[in-house]
mmCIF file of C-alpha atoms in Angstrom:
data_model
loop_
_atom_site.group_PDB
_atom_site.id
_atom_site.type_symbol
_atom_site.label_atom_id
_atom_site.label_comp_id
_atom_site.label_asym_id
_atom_site.label_seq_id
_atom_site.Cartn_x
_atom_site.Cartn_y
_atom_site.Cartn_z
ATOM 1 C CA UNK A 1 83.426 69.814 -61.916
ATOM 2 C CA UNK A 2 83.518 73.650 -61.619
ATOM 3 C CA UNK A 3 87.271 73.599 -62.620
ATOM 4 C CA UNK A 4 86.667 71.166 -65.666
ATOM 5 C CA UNK A 5 83.691 73.603 -66.903
ATOM 6 C CA UNK A 6 85.798 76.767 -66.450
ATOM 7 C CA UNK A 7 88.844 75.255 -68.013
ATOM 8 C CA UNK A 8 86.949 73.685 -70.951
ATOM 9 C CA UNK A 9 85.305 77.212 -71.869
ATOM 10 C CA UNK A 10 88.743 78.759 -71.656
ATOM 11 C CA UNK A 11 90.169 76.399 -74.103
ATOM 12 C CA UNK A 12 86.927 76.616 -76.328
ATOM 13 C CA UNK A 13 87.210 80.199 -76.361
ATOM 14 C CA UNK A 14 91.077 80.121 -77.227
ATOM 15 C CA UNK A 15 90.329 77.603 -80.074
ATOM 16 C CA UNK A 16 87.774 80.434 -81.646
ATOM 17 C CA UNK A 17 89.919 83.134 -81.289
ATOM 18 C CA UNK A 18 92.231 83.096 -84.293
ATOM 19 C CA UNK A 19 94.371 85.696 -82.672
ATOM 20 C CA UNK A 20 95.551 83.326 -79.903
ATOM 21 C CA UNK A 21 98.823 81.611 -80.683
ATOM 22 C CA UNK A 22 99.412 79.874 -77.525
ATOM 23 C CA UNK A 23 97.960 79.021 -74.099
ATOM 24 C CA UNK A 24 99.721 79.048 -71.008
ATOM 25 C CA UNK A 25 98.187 76.938 -68.122
ATOM 26 C CA UNK A 26 99.367 77.357 -64.477
ATOM 27 C CA UNK A 27 98.208 77.224 -60.976
ATOM 28 C CA UNK A 28 97.570 79.627 -58.217
ATOM 29 C CA UNK A 29 99.537 79.462 -54.958
ATOM 30 C CA UNK A 30 101.864 76.845 -54.067
ATOM 31 C CA UNK A 31 100.457 74.031 -56.422
ATOM 32 C CA UNK A 32 99.647 73.637 -59.975
ATOM 33 C CA UNK A 33 96.884 71.273 -59.204
ATOM 34 C CA UNK A 34 96.551 68.569 -56.708
ATOM 35 C CA UNK A 35 93.753 66.640 -58.103
ATOM 36 C CA UNK A 36 90.246 65.677 -57.262
ATOM 37 C CA UNK A 37 88.610 67.637 -54.521
ATOM 38 C CA UNK A 38 88.597 64.573 -51.912
ATOM 39 C CA UNK A 39 86.420 66.616 -49.386
ATOM 40 C CA UNK A 40 83.757 67.256 -51.904
ATOM 41 C CA UNK A 41 83.659 63.737 -52.920
ATOM 42 C CA UNK A 42 83.516 62.708 -49.384
ATOM 43 C CA UNK A 43 80.276 64.607 -49.018
ATOM 44 C CA UNK A 44 78.311 61.997 -50.541
ATOM 45 C CA UNK A 45 78.582 59.101 -53.015
ATOM 46 C CA UNK A 46 77.874 59.839 -56.575
ATOM 47 C CA UNK A 47 75.328 58.224 -58.581
ATOM 48 C CA UNK A 48 76.574 56.128 -61.682
ATOM 49 C CA UNK A 49 75.137 58.705 -63.831
ATOM 50 C CA UNK A 50 77.115 61.474 -62.085
ATOM 51 C CA UNK A 51 80.456 59.458 -61.999
ATOM 52 C CA UNK A 52 79.996 59.044 -65.775
ATOM 53 C CA UNK A 53 79.416 62.735 -66.346
ATOM 54 C CA UNK A 54 82.370 63.567 -64.169
ATOM 55 C CA UNK A 55 84.614 61.238 -65.866
ATOM 56 C CA UNK A 56 83.419 62.428 -69.294
ATOM 57 C CA UNK A 57 84.051 66.225 -68.228
ATOM 58 C CA UNK A 58 87.599 65.060 -67.272
ATOM 59 C CA UNK A 59 88.356 63.320 -70.412
ATOM 60 C CA UNK A 60 86.854 66.124 -72.568
ATOM 61 C CA UNK A 61 89.103 68.569 -70.980
ATOM 62 C CA UNK A 62 92.241 66.898 -71.263
ATOM 63 C CA UNK A 63 91.435 66.058 -75.039
ATOM 64 C CA UNK A 64 90.655 69.643 -75.607
ATOM 65 C CA UNK A 65 93.997 70.671 -74.268
ATOM 66 C CA UNK A 66 95.558 67.760 -76.117
ATOM 67 C CA UNK A 67 93.905 68.791 -79.625
ATOM 68 C CA UNK A 68 93.899 72.320 -78.962
ATOM 69 C CA UNK A 69 94.391 74.406 -82.267
ATOM 70 C CA UNK A 70 97.613 76.115 -80.601
ATOM 71 C CA UNK A 71 100.313 74.806 -78.617
ATOM 72 C CA UNK A 72 99.761 74.577 -74.909
ATOM 73 C CA UNK A 73 102.449 75.201 -72.175
ATOM 74 C CA UNK A 74 102.103 74.050 -68.616
ATOM 75 C CA UNK A 75 103.869 75.960 -65.979
ATOM 76 C CA UNK A 76 103.940 73.493 -63.234
ATOM 77 C CA UNK A 77 104.672 75.954 -60.420
ATOM 78 C CA UNK A 78 104.158 73.481 -57.581
ATOM 79 C CA UNK A 79 102.511 70.135 -56.824
ATOM 80 C CA UNK A 80 100.528 68.171 -59.577
ATOM 81 C CA UNK A 81 99.004 65.166 -58.290
ATOM 82 C CA UNK A 82 96.617 62.683 -60.076
ATOM 83 C CA UNK A 83 94.056 64.723 -62.300
ATOM 84 C CA UNK A 84 96.367 67.692 -62.040
ATOM 85 C CA UNK A 85 99.383 65.995 -63.180
ATOM 86 C CA UNK A 86 97.176 64.579 -66.167
ATOM 87 C CA UNK A 87 96.116 68.100 -67.155
ATOM 88 C CA UNK A 88 99.942 69.067 -67.196
ATOM 89 C CA UNK A 89 100.689 65.950 -69.263
ATOM 90 C CA UNK A 90 98.147 66.869 -71.887
ATOM 91 C CA UNK A 91 100.338 70.101 -72.689
ATOM 92 C CA UNK A 92 102.597 70.276 -75.549
ATOM 93 C CA UNK A 93 105.262 71.753 -73.158
ATOM 94 C CA UNK A 94 105.934 71.230 -69.616
ATOM 95 C CA UNK A 95 107.914 73.490 -67.362
ATOM 96 C CA UNK A 96 108.244 72.142 -63.762
ATOM 97 C CA UNK A 97 109.436 73.334 -60.436
ATOM 98 C CA UNK A 98 112.403 71.322 -59.386
ATOM 99 C CA UNK A 99 110.884 70.775 -55.844
ATOM 100 C CA UNK A 100 107.285 70.058 -57.282
ATOM 101 C CA UNK A 101 105.919 66.778 -55.866
ATOM 102 C CA UNK A 102 104.501 64.809 -58.769
ATOM 103 C CA UNK A 103 102.340 61.706 -58.515
ATOM 104 C CA UNK A 104 99.810 59.403 -60.246
ATOM 105 C CA UNK A 105 98.129 57.913 -57.221
ATOM 106 C CA UNK A 106 94.853 56.648 -58.673
ATOM 107 C CA UNK A 107 95.756 52.740 -58.961
ATOM 108 C CA UNK A 108 97.021 52.845 -55.327
ATOM 109 C CA UNK A 109 94.045 54.438 -54.031
ATOM 110 C CA UNK A 110 91.630 51.993 -55.864
ATOM 111 C CA UNK A 111 90.411 54.432 -58.736
ATOM 112 C CA UNK A 112 91.900 54.927 -62.178
ATOM 113 C CA UNK A 113 93.956 57.138 -64.310
ATOM 114 C CA UNK A 114 92.524 59.439 -66.841
ATOM 115 C CA UNK A 115 93.357 62.016 -69.531
ATOM 116 C CA UNK A 116 94.906 59.397 -71.971
ATOM 117 C CA UNK A 117 97.552 58.778 -69.509
ATOM 118 C CA UNK A 118 97.698 54.940 -70.106
ATOM 119 C CA UNK A 119 98.707 55.505 -73.783
ATOM 120 C CA UNK A 120 100.458 58.916 -73.381
ATOM 121 C CA UNK A 121 102.901 57.947 -70.810
ATOM 122 C CA UNK A 122 104.531 54.903 -72.133
ATOM 123 C CA UNK A 123 104.967 57.177 -75.442
ATOM 124 C CA UNK A 124 107.030 59.745 -73.363
ATOM 125 C CA UNK A 125 108.820 57.781 -70.737
ATOM 126 C CA UNK A 126 108.860 54.108 -72.078
ATOM 127 C CA UNK A 127 106.700 51.070 -71.058
ATOM 128 C CA UNK A 128 108.768 50.241 -67.843
ATOM 129 C CA UNK A 129 108.859 53.610 -66.501
ATOM 130 C CA UNK A 130 105.173 54.293 -67.188
ATOM 131 C CA UNK A 131 104.377 50.904 -65.388
ATOM 132 C CA UNK A 132 106.388 52.163 -62.440
ATOM 133 C CA UNK A 133 104.801 55.416 -62.347
ATOM 134 C CA UNK A 134 101.110 54.190 -62.754
ATOM 135 C CA UNK A 135 101.102 50.929 -60.924
ATOM 136 C CA UNK A 136 103.112 51.982 -58.032
ATOM 137 C CA UNK A 137 101.782 55.704 -57.685
ATOM 138 C CA UNK A 138 105.015 56.874 -55.971
ATOM 139 C CA UNK A 139 105.931 60.563 -55.682
ATOM 140 C CA UNK A 140 108.511 61.971 -57.822
ATOM 141 C CA UNK A 141 110.124 65.413 -58.287
ATOM 142 C CA UNK A 142 110.064 68.000 -60.916
ATOM 143 C CA UNK A 143 113.900 67.348 -61.396
ATOM 144 C CA UNK A 144 113.097 63.529 -61.796
ATOM 145 C CA UNK A 145 110.062 64.444 -64.325
ATOM 146 C CA UNK A 146 112.807 66.152 -66.593
ATOM 147 C CA UNK A 147 115.186 63.259 -66.453
ATOM 148 C CA UNK A 148 112.134 60.660 -67.097
ATOM 149 C CA UNK A 149 111.216 62.892 -70.233
ATOM 150 C CA UNK A 150 107.991 64.254 -68.703
ATOM 151 C CA UNK A 151 109.099 67.881 -68.636
ATOM 152 C CA UNK A 152 111.015 69.962 -70.936
ATOM 153 C CA UNK A 153 112.797 71.849 -68.140
ATOM 154 C CA UNK A 154 112.936 72.003 -64.357
ATOM 155 C CA UNK A 155 113.817 75.050 -62.847
ATOM 156 C CA UNK A 156 113.525 76.679 -59.261
ATOM 157 C CA UNK A 157 109.921 77.241 -58.556
ATOM 158 C CA UNK A 158 110.449 81.152 -58.756
ATOM 159 C CA UNK A 159 111.564 80.823 -62.469
ATOM 160 C CA UNK A 160 108.890 78.513 -63.717
ATOM 161 C CA UNK A 161 106.464 81.178 -64.843
ATOM 162 C CA UNK A 162 108.807 83.575 -66.610
ATOM 163 C CA UNK A 163 110.417 80.753 -68.319
ATOM 164 C CA UNK A 164 107.169 79.614 -69.336
ATOM 165 C CA UNK A 165 106.100 82.798 -70.573
ATOM 166 C CA UNK A 166 109.264 83.411 -72.541
ATOM 167 C CA UNK A 167 108.548 79.799 -74.093
ATOM 168 C CA UNK A 168 105.137 80.871 -74.878
ATOM 169 C CA UNK A 169 106.374 84.026 -76.653
ATOM 170 C CA UNK A 170 108.648 82.003 -78.751
ATOM 171 C CA UNK A 171 105.715 79.433 -79.677
ATOM 172 C CA UNK A 172 103.456 82.377 -80.534
ATOM 173 C CA UNK A 173 105.940 83.774 -82.895
ATOM 174 C CA UNK A 174 106.025 80.877 -85.089
ATOM 175 C CA UNK A 175 103.752 80.657 -88.255
ATOM 176 C CA UNK A 176 100.295 79.841 -86.805
ATOM 177 C CA UNK A 177 99.050 77.697 -89.822
ATOM 178 C CA UNK A 178 102.146 75.576 -89.630
ATOM 179 C CA UNK A 179 102.241 75.312 -86.037
ATOM 180 C CA UNK A 180 98.507 74.064 -85.930
ATOM 181 C CA UNK A 181 99.152 71.462 -88.478
ATOM 182 C CA UNK A 182 102.452 70.268 -87.021
ATOM 183 C CA UNK A 183 100.652 69.646 -83.701
ATOM 184 C CA UNK A 184 98.118 67.697 -85.435
ATOM 185 C CA UNK A 185 100.589 65.477 -87.077
ATOM 186 C CA UNK A 186 102.530 65.001 -84.025
ATOM 187 C CA UNK A 187 99.266 63.998 -82.246
ATOM 188 C CA UNK A 188 98.758 61.272 -84.788
ATOM 189 C CA UNK A 189 101.984 59.593 -83.630
ATOM 190 C CA UNK A 190 102.176 55.972 -83.882
ATOM 191 C CA UNK A 191 98.318 55.631 -84.444
ATOM 192 C CA UNK A 192 99.299 56.416 -88.238
ATOM 193 C CA UNK A 193 101.577 54.507 -90.658
ATOM 194 C CA UNK A 194 104.772 56.304 -92.030
ATOM 195 C CA UNK A 195 102.805 56.345 -95.513
ATOM 196 C CA UNK A 196 100.125 58.226 -93.799
ATOM 197 C CA UNK A 197 102.083 60.617 -92.169
ATOM 198 C CA UNK A 198 104.190 61.145 -95.304
ATOM 199 C CA UNK A 199 100.792 61.863 -97.228
ATOM 200 C CA UNK A 200 99.538 64.119 -94.483
ATOM 201 C CA UNK A 201 102.844 66.124 -94.481
ATOM 202 C CA UNK A 202 102.594 66.573 -98.302
ATOM 203 C CA UNK A 203 98.909 67.806 -98.073
#
């Protein structure tokens, strides 16, 4: 919950600061984010209201990244598992370490995916691959993530942050209003008809 709160505030501040042109999201140490703090969850069961609040905060942060006014680059410097991978997949660009271990283990563990993964993943990798990744919950590498279409680039771990910063600089050099509206329309995707998209483009 603390991570979601801090991340939500950071994205919110970036939304309000018109000088911000791009966000870069990365992890510290060997991992990008390994998901829920299982030790904290083991300390005691949450009440129904606490569980609902926890899920709502997770969904809100992922949605804030997805709908952020500016593009978001995820520099996946290491392992991204469960909720951690959901955060990475909420970004507009993903640069991942080749040897990073990635996984959506929720269904295999008796919980459930979040962050819009159940509708975003099939759009990115196709229905069959999405079913495999969600229903089986197997580990896959950063190299495989690039092959599946989940990452823009897979690189040696030591190159991920620099390549992500270079990409963020390239994005930031774009026209900010055009970038903002392009992201908004891309997010509409298959939820809108071609005629609606054409009308939005003209506007």
